[in-house]
mmCIF file of C-alpha atoms in Angstrom:
data_model
loop_
_atom_site.group_PDB
_atom_site.id
_atom_site.type_symbol
_atom_site.label_atom_id
_atom_site.label_comp_id
_atom_site.label_asym_id
_atom_site.label_seq_id
_atom_site.Cartn_x
_atom_site.Cartn_y
_atom_site.Cartn_z
ATOM 1 C CA UNK A 1116 -24.688 5.581 -75.229
ATOM 2 C CA UNK A 1117 -26.649 2.305 -75.410
ATOM 3 C CA UNK A 1118 -29.266 1.520 -78.050
ATOM 4 C CA UNK A 1119 -32.983 1.379 -77.331
ATOM 5 C CA UNK A 1120 -33.901 -2.038 -78.738
ATOM 6 C CA UNK A 1121 -37.377 -2.073 -77.189
ATOM 7 C CA UNK A 1122 -40.039 0.443 -78.145
ATOM 8 C CA UNK A 1123 -41.003 1.844 -74.747
ATOM 9 C CA UNK A 1124 -43.423 4.415 -76.180
ATOM 10 C CA UNK A 1125 -46.860 4.916 -74.626
ATOM 11 C CA UNK A 1126 -49.402 6.210 -77.145
ATOM 12 C CA UNK A 1127 -52.156 8.709 -76.336
ATOM 13 C CA UNK A 1128 -55.706 7.428 -76.857
ATOM 14 C CA UNK A 1129 -57.587 10.382 -75.371
ATOM 15 C CA UNK A 1130 -56.895 13.364 -73.146
ATOM 16 C CA UNK A 1131 -58.940 15.301 -70.590
ATOM 17 C CA UNK A 1132 -58.249 18.258 -68.317
ATOM 18 C CA UNK A 1133 -58.605 17.265 -64.653
ATOM 19 C CA UNK A 1134 -58.194 20.755 -63.261
ATOM 20 C CA UNK A 1135 -57.321 24.157 -64.515
ATOM 21 C CA UNK A 1136 -56.315 26.518 -61.713
ATOM 22 C CA UNK A 1137 -54.851 30.003 -61.972
ATOM 23 C CA UNK A 1138 -51.371 28.507 -62.093
ATOM 24 C CA UNK A 1139 -51.569 24.728 -62.571
ATOM 25 C CA UNK A 1140 -53.277 22.734 -65.314
ATOM 26 C CA UNK A 1141 -53.481 18.984 -64.768
ATOM 27 C CA UNK A 1142 -54.331 16.529 -67.538
ATOM 28 C CA UNK A 1143 -55.214 12.877 -67.546
ATOM 29 C CA UNK A 1144 -54.582 10.857 -70.711
ATOM 30 C CA UNK A 1145 -55.684 7.351 -71.565
ATOM 31 C CA UNK A 1146 -52.632 5.645 -73.057
ATOM 32 C CA UNK A 1147 -51.770 2.400 -74.798
ATOM 33 C CA UNK A 1148 -48.791 0.686 -73.148
ATOM 34 C CA UNK A 1149 -46.060 -1.214 -75.062
ATOM 35 C CA UNK A 1150 -47.859 -4.482 -74.184
ATOM 36 C CA UNK A 1151 -51.118 -3.232 -75.765
ATOM 37 C CA UNK A 1152 -52.919 -2.649 -72.462
ATOM 38 C CA UNK A 1153 -54.644 0.618 -71.609
ATOM 39 C CA UNK A 1154 -53.644 2.752 -68.614
ATOM 40 C CA UNK A 1155 -53.852 6.367 -67.352
ATOM 41 C CA UNK A 1156 -51.209 9.052 -67.066
ATOM 42 C CA UNK A 1157 -51.736 12.258 -65.081
ATOM 43 C CA UNK A 1158 -49.404 15.225 -65.473
ATOM 44 C CA UNK A 1159 -48.999 18.938 -64.942
ATOM 45 C CA UNK A 1160 -48.902 21.062 -68.100
ATOM 46 C CA UNK A 1161 -46.132 23.649 -67.757
ATOM 47 C CA UNK A 1162 -44.964 26.403 -70.157
ATOM 48 C CA UNK A 1163 -41.280 25.732 -69.389
ATOM 49 C CA UNK A 1164 -38.874 27.876 -67.378
ATOM 50 C CA UNK A 1165 -35.474 29.486 -67.550
ATOM 51 C CA UNK A 1166 -32.878 29.351 -64.793
ATOM 52 C CA UNK A 1167 -29.882 31.629 -64.560
ATOM 53 C CA UNK A 1168 -26.490 30.990 -62.934
ATOM 54 C CA UNK A 1169 -25.356 34.608 -62.395
ATOM 55 C CA UNK A 1170 -21.614 34.843 -61.779
ATOM 56 C CA UNK A 1171 -20.332 38.056 -60.173
ATOM 57 C CA UNK A 1172 -16.994 39.642 -61.162
ATOM 58 C CA UNK A 1173 -15.354 38.053 -58.076
ATOM 59 C CA UNK A 1174 -16.445 34.564 -59.273
ATOM 60 C CA UNK A 1175 -19.223 34.190 -56.693
ATOM 61 C CA UNK A 1176 -22.683 32.962 -57.631
ATOM 62 C CA UNK A 1177 -25.720 35.172 -56.947
ATOM 63 C CA UNK A 1178 -28.387 33.197 -55.063
ATOM 64 C CA UNK A 1179 -31.866 33.806 -53.691
ATOM 65 C CA UNK A 1180 -33.628 32.806 -50.528
ATOM 66 C CA UNK A 1181 -37.288 32.361 -51.196
ATOM 67 C CA UNK A 1182 -40.217 30.920 -49.250
ATOM 68 C CA UNK A 1183 -41.832 28.072 -51.157
ATOM 69 C CA UNK A 1184 -45.357 27.490 -50.004
ATOM 70 C CA UNK A 1185 -45.739 23.888 -51.224
ATOM 71 C CA UNK A 1186 -43.032 22.867 -48.737
ATOM 72 C CA UNK A 1187 -43.529 25.647 -46.141
ATOM 73 C CA UNK A 1188 -39.833 26.332 -46.166
ATOM 74 C CA UNK A 1189 -37.280 28.928 -47.246
ATOM 75 C CA UNK A 1190 -35.067 27.591 -50.050
ATOM 76 C CA UNK A 1191 -31.726 28.707 -51.395
ATOM 77 C CA UNK A 1192 -32.051 28.710 -55.155
ATOM 78 C CA UNK A 1193 -30.839 30.212 -58.389
ATOM 79 C CA UNK A 1194 -33.002 32.854 -60.120
ATOM 80 C CA UNK A 1195 -35.582 31.269 -62.418
ATOM 81 C CA UNK A 1196 -38.956 31.964 -63.899
ATOM 82 C CA UNK A 1197 -41.580 30.788 -66.323
ATOM 83 C CA UNK A 1198 -41.414 31.454 -70.049
ATOM 84 C CA UNK A 1199 -44.095 33.891 -71.228
ATOM 85 C CA UNK A 1200 -46.137 33.029 -74.324
ATOM 86 C CA UNK A 1201 -43.982 33.215 -77.486
ATOM 87 C CA UNK A 1202 -40.944 34.379 -75.519
ATOM 88 C CA UNK A 1203 -37.409 33.303 -76.491
ATOM 89 C CA UNK A 1204 -35.654 31.536 -73.610
ATOM 90 C CA UNK A 1205 -32.787 34.045 -73.617
ATOM 91 C CA UNK A 1206 -35.297 36.890 -73.257
ATOM 92 C CA UNK A 1207 -36.930 35.063 -70.325
ATOM 93 C CA UNK A 1208 -33.533 34.676 -68.667
ATOM 94 C CA UNK A 1209 -32.635 38.353 -69.122
ATOM 95 C CA UNK A 1210 -36.075 39.465 -67.923
ATOM 96 C CA UNK A 1211 -36.137 37.197 -64.860
ATOM 97 C CA UNK A 1212 -32.586 38.067 -63.803
ATOM 98 C CA UNK A 1213 -33.367 41.775 -63.967
ATOM 99 C CA UNK A 1214 -36.797 41.494 -62.323
ATOM 100 C CA UNK A 1215 -35.686 39.284 -59.440
ATOM 101 C CA UNK A 1216 -32.171 40.541 -58.753
ATOM 102 C CA UNK A 1217 -31.711 43.899 -60.489
ATOM 103 C CA UNK A 1218 -28.688 42.579 -62.381
ATOM 104 C CA UNK A 1219 -28.116 42.493 -66.117
ATOM 105 C CA UNK A 1220 -25.391 40.500 -67.827
ATOM 106 C CA UNK A 1221 -23.362 41.204 -70.962
ATOM 107 C CA UNK A 1222 -22.480 37.563 -71.605
ATOM 108 C CA UNK A 1223 -25.067 34.756 -71.768
ATOM 109 C CA UNK A 1224 -24.010 31.146 -72.290
ATOM 110 C CA UNK A 1225 -26.530 28.325 -72.764
ATOM 111 C CA UNK A 1226 -25.723 25.445 -70.388
ATOM 112 C CA UNK A 1227 -28.424 23.082 -71.655
ATOM 113 C CA UNK A 1228 -31.745 21.966 -70.253
ATOM 114 C CA UNK A 1229 -32.993 19.832 -67.380
ATOM 115 C CA UNK A 1230 -36.317 18.166 -66.656
ATOM 116 C CA UNK A 1231 -37.117 18.610 -62.942
ATOM 117 C CA UNK A 1232 -40.111 16.344 -62.582
ATOM 118 C CA UNK A 1233 -40.378 13.739 -65.359
ATOM 119 C CA UNK A 1234 -42.860 11.596 -63.422
ATOM 120 C CA UNK A 1235 -45.760 14.047 -63.515
ATOM 121 C CA UNK A 1236 -44.854 17.329 -65.235
ATOM 122 C CA UNK A 1237 -43.812 18.297 -68.759
ATOM 123 C CA UNK A 1238 -41.684 21.153 -67.404
ATOM 124 C CA UNK A 1239 -38.323 21.798 -69.033
ATOM 125 C CA UNK A 1240 -35.854 24.245 -67.488
ATOM 126 C CA UNK A 1241 -33.422 25.942 -69.849
ATOM 127 C CA UNK A 1242 -30.216 26.938 -68.096
ATOM 128 C CA UNK A 1243 -27.981 29.924 -68.788
ATOM 129 C CA UNK A 1244 -24.729 31.126 -67.337
ATOM 130 C CA UNK A 1245 -24.828 34.937 -66.995
ATOM 131 C CA UNK A 1246 -21.426 36.643 -66.822
ATOM 132 C CA UNK A 1247 -20.148 40.208 -66.760
ATOM 133 C CA UNK A 1248 -22.946 41.411 -64.477
ATOM 134 C CA UNK A 1249 -23.887 44.995 -63.676
ATOM 135 C CA UNK A 1250 -26.416 46.119 -61.107
ATOM 136 C CA UNK A 1251 -29.460 48.371 -61.304
ATOM 137 C CA UNK A 1252 -32.726 48.263 -59.306
ATOM 138 C CA UNK A 1253 -34.726 45.049 -59.150
ATOM 139 C CA UNK A 1254 -38.254 45.040 -60.596
ATOM 140 C CA UNK A 1255 -39.948 42.468 -58.428
ATOM 141 C CA UNK A 1256 -43.727 42.267 -58.272
ATOM 142 C CA UNK A 1257 -44.998 43.784 -55.056
ATOM 143 C CA UNK A 1258 -46.114 40.280 -54.013
ATOM 144 C CA UNK A 1259 -42.744 38.665 -54.697
ATOM 145 C CA UNK A 1260 -40.484 38.360 -51.657
ATOM 146 C CA UNK A 1261 -36.928 37.166 -51.761
ATOM 147 C CA UNK A 1262 -33.476 37.919 -50.453
ATOM 148 C CA UNK A 1263 -30.227 37.919 -52.374
ATOM 149 C CA UNK A 1264 -26.783 36.788 -51.324
ATOM 150 C CA UNK A 1265 -23.719 35.407 -53.016
ATOM 151 C CA UNK A 1266 -21.418 32.472 -52.408
ATOM 152 C CA UNK A 1267 -18.405 30.906 -54.096
ATOM 153 C CA UNK A 1268 -18.863 27.660 -56.056
ATOM 154 C CA UNK A 1269 -16.971 25.859 -53.271
ATOM 155 C CA UNK A 1270 -19.408 27.267 -50.684
ATOM 156 C CA UNK A 1271 -22.342 26.226 -52.887
ATOM 157 C CA UNK A 1272 -21.059 22.652 -53.113
ATOM 158 C CA UNK A 1273 -20.583 22.560 -49.336
ATOM 159 C CA UNK A 1274 -24.187 23.766 -48.908
ATOM 160 C CA UNK A 1275 -25.336 20.980 -51.264
ATOM 161 C CA UNK A 1276 -23.365 18.345 -49.371
ATOM 162 C CA UNK A 1277 -24.558 19.481 -45.940
ATOM 163 C CA UNK A 1278 -28.198 19.765 -47.019
ATOM 164 C CA UNK A 1279 -28.550 23.575 -46.958
ATOM 165 C CA UNK A 1280 -29.231 23.548 -50.714
ATOM 166 C CA UNK A 1281 -31.742 20.823 -51.622
ATOM 167 C CA UNK A 1282 -33.500 22.442 -54.600
ATOM 168 C CA UNK A 1283 -32.954 19.983 -57.439
ATOM 169 C CA UNK A 1284 -32.811 22.518 -60.289
ATOM 170 C CA UNK A 1285 -30.202 24.548 -58.385
ATOM 171 C CA UNK A 1286 -27.991 21.509 -57.656
ATOM 172 C CA UNK A 1287 -28.065 20.361 -61.281
ATOM 173 C CA UNK A 1288 -27.368 23.853 -62.666
ATOM 174 C CA UNK A 1289 -24.485 24.593 -60.272
ATOM 175 C CA UNK A 1290 -22.909 21.306 -61.246
ATOM 176 C CA UNK A 1291 -23.199 22.092 -64.982
ATOM 177 C CA UNK A 1292 -22.005 25.675 -64.544
ATOM 178 C CA UNK A 1293 -18.881 24.605 -62.701
ATOM 179 C CA UNK A 1294 -18.101 21.929 -65.315
ATOM 180 C CA UNK A 1295 -18.524 24.537 -68.053
ATOM 181 C CA UNK A 1296 -16.275 27.066 -66.319
ATOM 182 C CA UNK A 1297 -13.626 24.404 -65.636
ATOM 183 C CA UNK A 1298 -13.560 23.427 -69.308
ATOM 184 C CA UNK A 1299 -13.616 26.975 -70.704
ATOM 185 C CA UNK A 1300 -11.292 28.936 -68.429
ATOM 186 C CA UNK B 1431 -24.694 30.472 -44.377
ATOM 187 C CA UNK B 1432 -26.486 33.854 -44.252
ATOM 188 C CA UNK B 1433 -29.160 34.863 -41.753
ATOM 189 C CA UNK B 1434 -32.811 35.268 -42.673
ATOM 190 C CA UNK B 1435 -33.584 38.750 -41.307
ATOM 191 C CA UNK B 1436 -36.947 39.024 -43.083
ATOM 192 C CA UNK B 1437 -39.828 36.699 -42.294
ATOM 193 C CA UNK B 1438 -40.678 35.372 -45.747
ATOM 194 C CA UNK B 1439 -43.366 32.982 -44.468
ATOM 195 C CA UNK B 1440 -46.724 32.721 -46.215
ATOM 196 C CA UNK B 1441 -49.499 31.614 -43.871
ATOM 197 C CA UNK B 1442 -52.369 29.318 -44.864
ATOM 198 C CA UNK B 1443 -55.840 30.845 -44.541
ATOM 199 C CA UNK B 1444 -57.839 28.035 -46.158
ATOM 200 C CA UNK B 1445 -57.239 25.001 -48.342
ATOM 201 C CA UNK B 1446 -59.256 23.210 -51.008
ATOM 202 C CA UNK B 1447 -58.632 20.214 -53.257
ATOM 203 C CA UNK B 1448 -58.705 21.234 -56.937
ATOM 204 C CA UNK B 1449 -58.438 17.722 -58.298
ATOM 205 C CA UNK B 1450 -57.898 14.260 -56.997
ATOM 206 C CA UNK B 1451 -56.875 11.819 -59.731
ATOM 207 C CA UNK B 1452 -55.691 8.243 -59.400
ATOM 208 C CA UNK B 1453 -52.134 9.492 -59.049
ATOM 209 C CA UNK B 1454 -52.082 13.282 -58.593
ATOM 210 C CA UNK B 1455 -53.810 15.390 -55.968
ATOM 211 C CA UNK B 1456 -53.729 19.146 -56.508
ATOM 212 C CA UNK B 1457 -54.564 21.662 -53.785
ATOM 213 C CA UNK B 1458 -55.180 25.358 -53.822
ATOM 214 C CA UNK B 1459 -54.610 27.339 -50.619
ATOM 215 C CA UNK B 1460 -55.513 30.905 -49.825
ATOM 216 C CA UNK B 1461 -52.439 32.401 -48.142
ATOM 217 C CA UNK B 1462 -51.454 35.562 -46.348
ATOM 218 C CA UNK B 1463 -48.259 37.071 -47.806
ATOM 219 C CA UNK B 1464 -45.526 38.778 -45.738
ATOM 220 C CA UNK B 1465 -47.039 42.167 -46.717
ATOM 221 C CA UNK B 1466 -50.459 41.166 -45.358
ATOM 222 C CA UNK B 1467 -52.098 40.695 -48.744
ATOM 223 C CA UNK B 1468 -53.988 37.560 -49.716
ATOM 224 C CA UNK B 1469 -52.975 35.351 -52.637
ATOM 225 C CA UNK B 1470 -53.365 31.783 -53.927
ATOM 226 C CA UNK B 1471 -50.916 28.906 -54.058
ATOM 227 C CA UNK B 1472 -51.539 25.727 -56.073
ATOM 228 C CA UNK B 1473 -49.463 22.609 -55.558
ATOM 229 C CA UNK B 1474 -49.273 18.871 -56.079
ATOM 230 C CA UNK B 1475 -49.506 16.762 -52.921
ATOM 231 C CA UNK B 1476 -46.919 13.978 -53.118
ATOM 232 C CA UNK B 1477 -46.084 11.153 -50.652
ATOM 233 C CA UNK B 1478 -42.333 11.546 -51.188
ATOM 234 C CA UNK B 1479 -39.976 9.238 -53.043
ATOM 235 C CA UNK B 1480 -36.713 7.384 -52.676
ATOM 236 C CA UNK B 1481 -33.954 7.342 -55.282
ATOM 237 C CA UNK B 1482 -31.107 4.845 -55.340
ATOM 238 C CA UNK B 1483 -27.591 5.221 -56.745
ATOM 239 C CA UNK B 1484 -26.695 1.539 -57.226
ATOM 240 C CA UNK B 1485 -22.943 1.030 -57.609
ATOM 241 C CA UNK B 1486 -21.784 -2.281 -59.145
ATOM 242 C CA UNK B 1487 -18.635 -4.100 -57.964
ATOM 243 C CA UNK B 1488 -16.713 -2.612 -60.937
ATOM 244 C CA UNK B 1489 -17.622 0.918 -59.797
ATOM 245 C CA UNK B 1490 -20.205 1.499 -62.524
ATOM 246 C CA UNK B 1491 -23.626 2.974 -61.806
ATOM 247 C CA UNK B 1492 -26.757 0.986 -62.680
ATOM 248 C CA UNK B 1493 -29.158 3.150 -64.720
ATOM 249 C CA UNK B 1494 -32.580 2.783 -66.304
ATOM 250 C CA UNK B 1495 -34.084 3.905 -69.568
ATOM 251 C CA UNK B 1496 -37.736 4.615 -69.117
ATOM 252 C CA UNK B 1497 -40.432 6.250 -71.232
ATOM 253 C CA UNK B 1498 -41.946 9.219 -69.422
ATOM 254 C CA UNK B 1499 -45.348 10.049 -70.775
ATOM 255 C CA UNK B 1500 -45.544 13.673 -69.588
ATOM 256 C CA UNK B 1501 -42.630 14.483 -71.894
ATOM 257 C CA UNK B 1502 -43.169 11.741 -74.526
ATOM 258 C CA UNK B 1503 -39.542 10.798 -74.295
ATOM 259 C CA UNK B 1504 -37.246 8.028 -73.047
ATOM 260 C CA UNK B 1505 -35.116 9.215 -70.111
ATOM 261 C CA UNK B 1506 -31.949 7.856 -68.582
ATOM 262 C CA UNK B 1507 -32.502 7.884 -64.847
ATOM 263 C CA UNK B 1508 -31.592 6.309 -61.540
ATOM 264 C CA UNK B 1509 -34.040 3.838 -59.960
ATOM 265 C CA UNK B 1510 -36.630 5.603 -57.806
ATOM 266 C CA UNK B 1511 -40.140 5.138 -56.525
ATOM 267 C CA UNK B 1512 -42.806 6.514 -54.270
ATOM 268 C CA UNK B 1513 -42.912 5.856 -50.537
ATOM 269 C CA UNK B 1514 -45.824 3.610 -49.543
ATOM 270 C CA UNK B 1515 -47.973 4.632 -46.559
ATOM 271 C CA UNK B 1516 -46.039 4.309 -43.281
ATOM 272 C CA UNK B 1517 -42.994 2.914 -45.059
ATOM 273 C CA UNK B 1518 -39.454 3.726 -43.880
ATOM 274 C CA UNK B 1519 -37.401 5.365 -46.645
ATOM 275 C CA UNK B 1520 -34.728 2.655 -46.469
ATOM 276 C CA UNK B 1521 -37.416 0.002 -46.990
ATOM 277 C CA UNK B 1522 -38.722 1.935 -50.014
ATOM 278 C CA UNK B 1523 -35.218 2.059 -51.455
ATOM 279 C CA UNK B 1524 -34.613 -1.650 -50.954
ATOM 280 C CA UNK B 1525 -38.041 -2.532 -52.367
ATOM 281 C CA UNK B 1526 -37.756 -0.282 -55.422
ATOM 282 C CA UNK B 1527 -34.214 -1.390 -56.263
ATOM 283 C CA UNK B 1528 -35.268 -5.052 -56.159
ATOM 284 C CA UNK B 1529 -38.563 -4.507 -58.002
ATOM 285 C CA UNK B 1530 -37.128 -2.399 -60.805
ATOM 286 C CA UNK B 1531 -33.673 -3.902 -61.277
ATOM 287 C CA UNK B 1532 -33.547 -7.285 -59.536
ATOM 288 C CA UNK B 1533 -30.569 -6.171 -57.456
ATOM 289 C CA UNK B 1534 -30.221 -6.114 -53.690
ATOM 290 C CA UNK B 1535 -27.463 -4.324 -51.800
ATOM 291 C CA UNK B 1536 -25.687 -5.148 -48.540
ATOM 292 C CA UNK B 1537 -24.589 -1.577 -47.865
ATOM 293 C CA UNK B 1538 -26.985 1.387 -47.853
ATOM 294 C CA UNK B 1539 -25.705 4.924 -47.267
ATOM 295 C CA UNK B 1540 -28.036 7.921 -46.939
ATOM 296 C CA UNK B 1541 -26.895 10.730 -49.247
ATOM 297 C CA UNK B 1542 -29.481 13.287 -48.145
ATOM 298 C CA UNK B 1543 -32.635 14.626 -49.741
ATOM 299 C CA UNK B 1544 -33.541 16.832 -52.673
ATOM 300 C CA UNK B 1545 -36.696 18.732 -53.603
ATOM 301 C CA UNK B 1546 -37.301 18.344 -57.355
ATOM 302 C CA UNK B 1547 -40.091 20.823 -57.900
ATOM 303 C CA UNK B 1548 -40.347 23.442 -55.141
ATOM 304 C CA UNK B 1549 -42.545 25.758 -57.209
ATOM 305 C CA UNK B 1550 -45.606 23.503 -57.310
ATOM 306 C CA UNK B 1551 -45.044 20.181 -55.530
ATOM 307 C CA UNK B 1552 -44.285 19.148 -51.965
ATOM 308 C CA UNK B 1553 -42.300 16.135 -53.179
ATOM 309 C CA UNK B 1554 -39.097 15.258 -51.355
ATOM 310 C CA UNK B 1555 -36.713 12.628 -52.764
ATOM 311 C CA UNK B 1556 -34.558 10.779 -50.256
ATOM 312 C CA UNK B 1557 -31.330 9.549 -51.819
ATOM 313 C CA UNK B 1558 -29.354 6.414 -50.996
ATOM 314 C CA UNK B 1559 -26.115 4.984 -52.241
ATOM 315 C CA UNK B 1560 -26.462 1.186 -52.595
ATOM 316 C CA UNK B 1561 -23.189 -0.746 -52.563
ATOM 317 C CA UNK B 1562 -22.178 -4.402 -52.554
ATOM 318 C CA UNK B 1563 -24.898 -5.412 -55.009
ATOM 319 C CA UNK B 1564 -26.032 -8.917 -55.877
ATOM 320 C CA UNK B 1565 -28.483 -9.868 -58.584
ATOM 321 C CA UNK B 1566 -31.677 -11.889 -58.574
ATOM 322 C CA UNK B 1567 -34.792 -11.566 -60.760
ATOM 323 C CA UNK B 1568 -36.568 -8.205 -61.052
ATOM 324 C CA UNK B 1569 -40.168 -7.956 -59.812
ATOM 325 C CA UNK B 1570 -41.544 -5.262 -62.069
ATOM 326 C CA UNK B 1571 -45.274 -4.806 -62.440
ATOM 327 C CA UNK B 1572 -46.482 -6.234 -65.733
ATOM 328 C CA UNK B 1573 -47.267 -2.664 -66.837
ATOM 329 C CA UNK B 1574 -43.816 -1.300 -65.950
ATOM 330 C CA UNK B 1575 -41.378 -1.151 -68.866
ATOM 331 C CA UNK B 1576 -37.759 -0.206 -68.550
ATOM 332 C CA UNK B 1577 -34.294 -1.220 -69.644
ATOM 333 C CA UNK B 1578 -31.168 -1.443 -67.528
ATOM 334 C CA UNK B 1579 -27.606 -0.569 -68.378
ATOM 335 C CA UNK B 1580 -24.554 0.604 -66.486
ATOM 336 C CA UNK B 1581 -22.010 3.368 -66.944
ATOM 337 C CA UNK B 1582 -19.009 4.724 -65.074
ATOM 338 C CA UNK B 1583 -19.343 7.980 -63.143
ATOM 339 C CA UNK B 1584 -17.166 9.643 -65.794
ATOM 340 C CA UNK B 1585 -19.515 8.407 -68.530
ATOM 341 C CA UNK B 1586 -22.503 9.660 -66.511
ATOM 342 C CA UNK B 1587 -21.004 13.124 -66.203
ATOM 343 C CA UNK B 1588 -20.287 13.186 -69.948
ATOM 344 C CA UNK B 1589 -23.936 12.228 -70.589
ATOM 345 C CA UNK B 1590 -25.022 15.107 -68.300
ATOM 346 C CA UNK B 1591 -22.758 17.594 -70.073
ATOM 347 C CA UNK B 1592 -23.820 16.549 -73.584
ATOM 348 C CA UNK B 1593 -27.522 16.522 -72.710
ATOM 349 C CA UNK B 1594 -28.133 12.743 -72.815
ATOM 350 C CA UNK B 1595 -29.051 12.832 -69.104
ATOM 351 C CA UNK B 1596 -31.413 15.727 -68.331
ATOM 352 C CA UNK B 1597 -33.458 14.247 -65.483
ATOM 353 C CA UNK B 1598 -32.915 16.668 -62.606
ATOM 354 C CA UNK B 1599 -33.118 14.135 -59.760
ATOM 355 C CA UNK B 1600 -30.545 11.926 -61.496
ATOM 356 C CA UNK B 1601 -28.089 14.786 -62.094
ATOM 357 C CA UNK B 1602 -28.303 15.938 -58.470
ATOM 358 C CA UNK B 1603 -27.944 12.417 -57.052
ATOM 359 C CA UNK B 1604 -24.975 11.468 -59.264
ATOM 360 C CA UNK B 1605 -23.241 14.639 -58.185
ATOM 361 C CA UNK B 1606 -23.820 13.874 -54.476
ATOM 362 C CA UNK B 1607 -22.845 10.217 -54.846
ATOM 363 C CA UNK B 1608 -19.551 11.056 -56.497
ATOM 364 C CA UNK B 1609 -18.751 13.677 -53.846
ATOM 365 C CA UNK B 1610 -19.517 11.102 -51.139
ATOM 366 C CA UNK B 1611 -17.347 8.422 -52.743
ATOM 367 C CA UNK B 1612 -14.482 10.888 -53.254
ATOM 368 C CA UNK B 1613 -14.570 11.870 -49.578
ATOM 369 C CA UNK B 1614 -14.960 8.337 -48.206
ATOM 370 C CA UNK B 1615 -12.632 6.227 -50.362
#
């Protein structure tokens, strides 16, 4: 790991809210750059999210197909959802897995965190591996539409390589989950 | 690859711009859900970006350390930048690699595309492998601060596993680049 000899920090001078929708808050800060000049930085304020890699007893991964409006496209992705106020990330993971898929898991393993959009969002996604799954009924909101299916890790990696899985958070998490399972089996 | 028996599409009823900053445009659309109900979708409008996996003659990957204001943190990431109006993605890749790192590449291989933030942005990141590199002077903007270093693929994967690399686009692209190089060497 190399050193950071230069101080690359940009310091906040002032902050203002550009827009505050039902879902998205966007801020614009005046910042002082490392060379002393002043510039602007705009970014989405996000509460953080939790993503789950649910592994079925046969070793397959449980995946979702979901329509994502921003891109007008159905995506294959891992279950994930936003952290509620004051919620522990493990609780978010357990809640989202149950709500979206109807599965609960006995074993939860933290895989780490990823930052999906460092250019213009402060979102962090905490990632968990969920093992020893058992099924009950899902508890999706009536306005939440998705389909479930499962695939082996090998099938997932083929879908990444042939462009059927392009969701960044899902690619990163599948990669980390497989590395974890390889090291700990 | 499973079928999509249900139509999960959400149809646009109307669209409005919530905010239009120097960098970020945010829209809010009224949409009709698959069950006929009406809801709202907010999203960032993005021109798309190109990411480069630059591989040095010794097989190491060229990486950047850059301060990202939204998260107030220095990130290790691959070179990337936004597509200019009417620009071909290959041209963006060549331009950004030269501007940010001072390197040009003789061989450019398309690795595919990823979507970093499907929940609230229409951004797509096109990914290229850049081989046969040669160095000249970088052409960074005077307000662009970053440091370069290189690491082997094995070192990159260690940095992903121990949480030193958490940038989602970088994790996904390193994974795809290594798979490509494994299959084509």
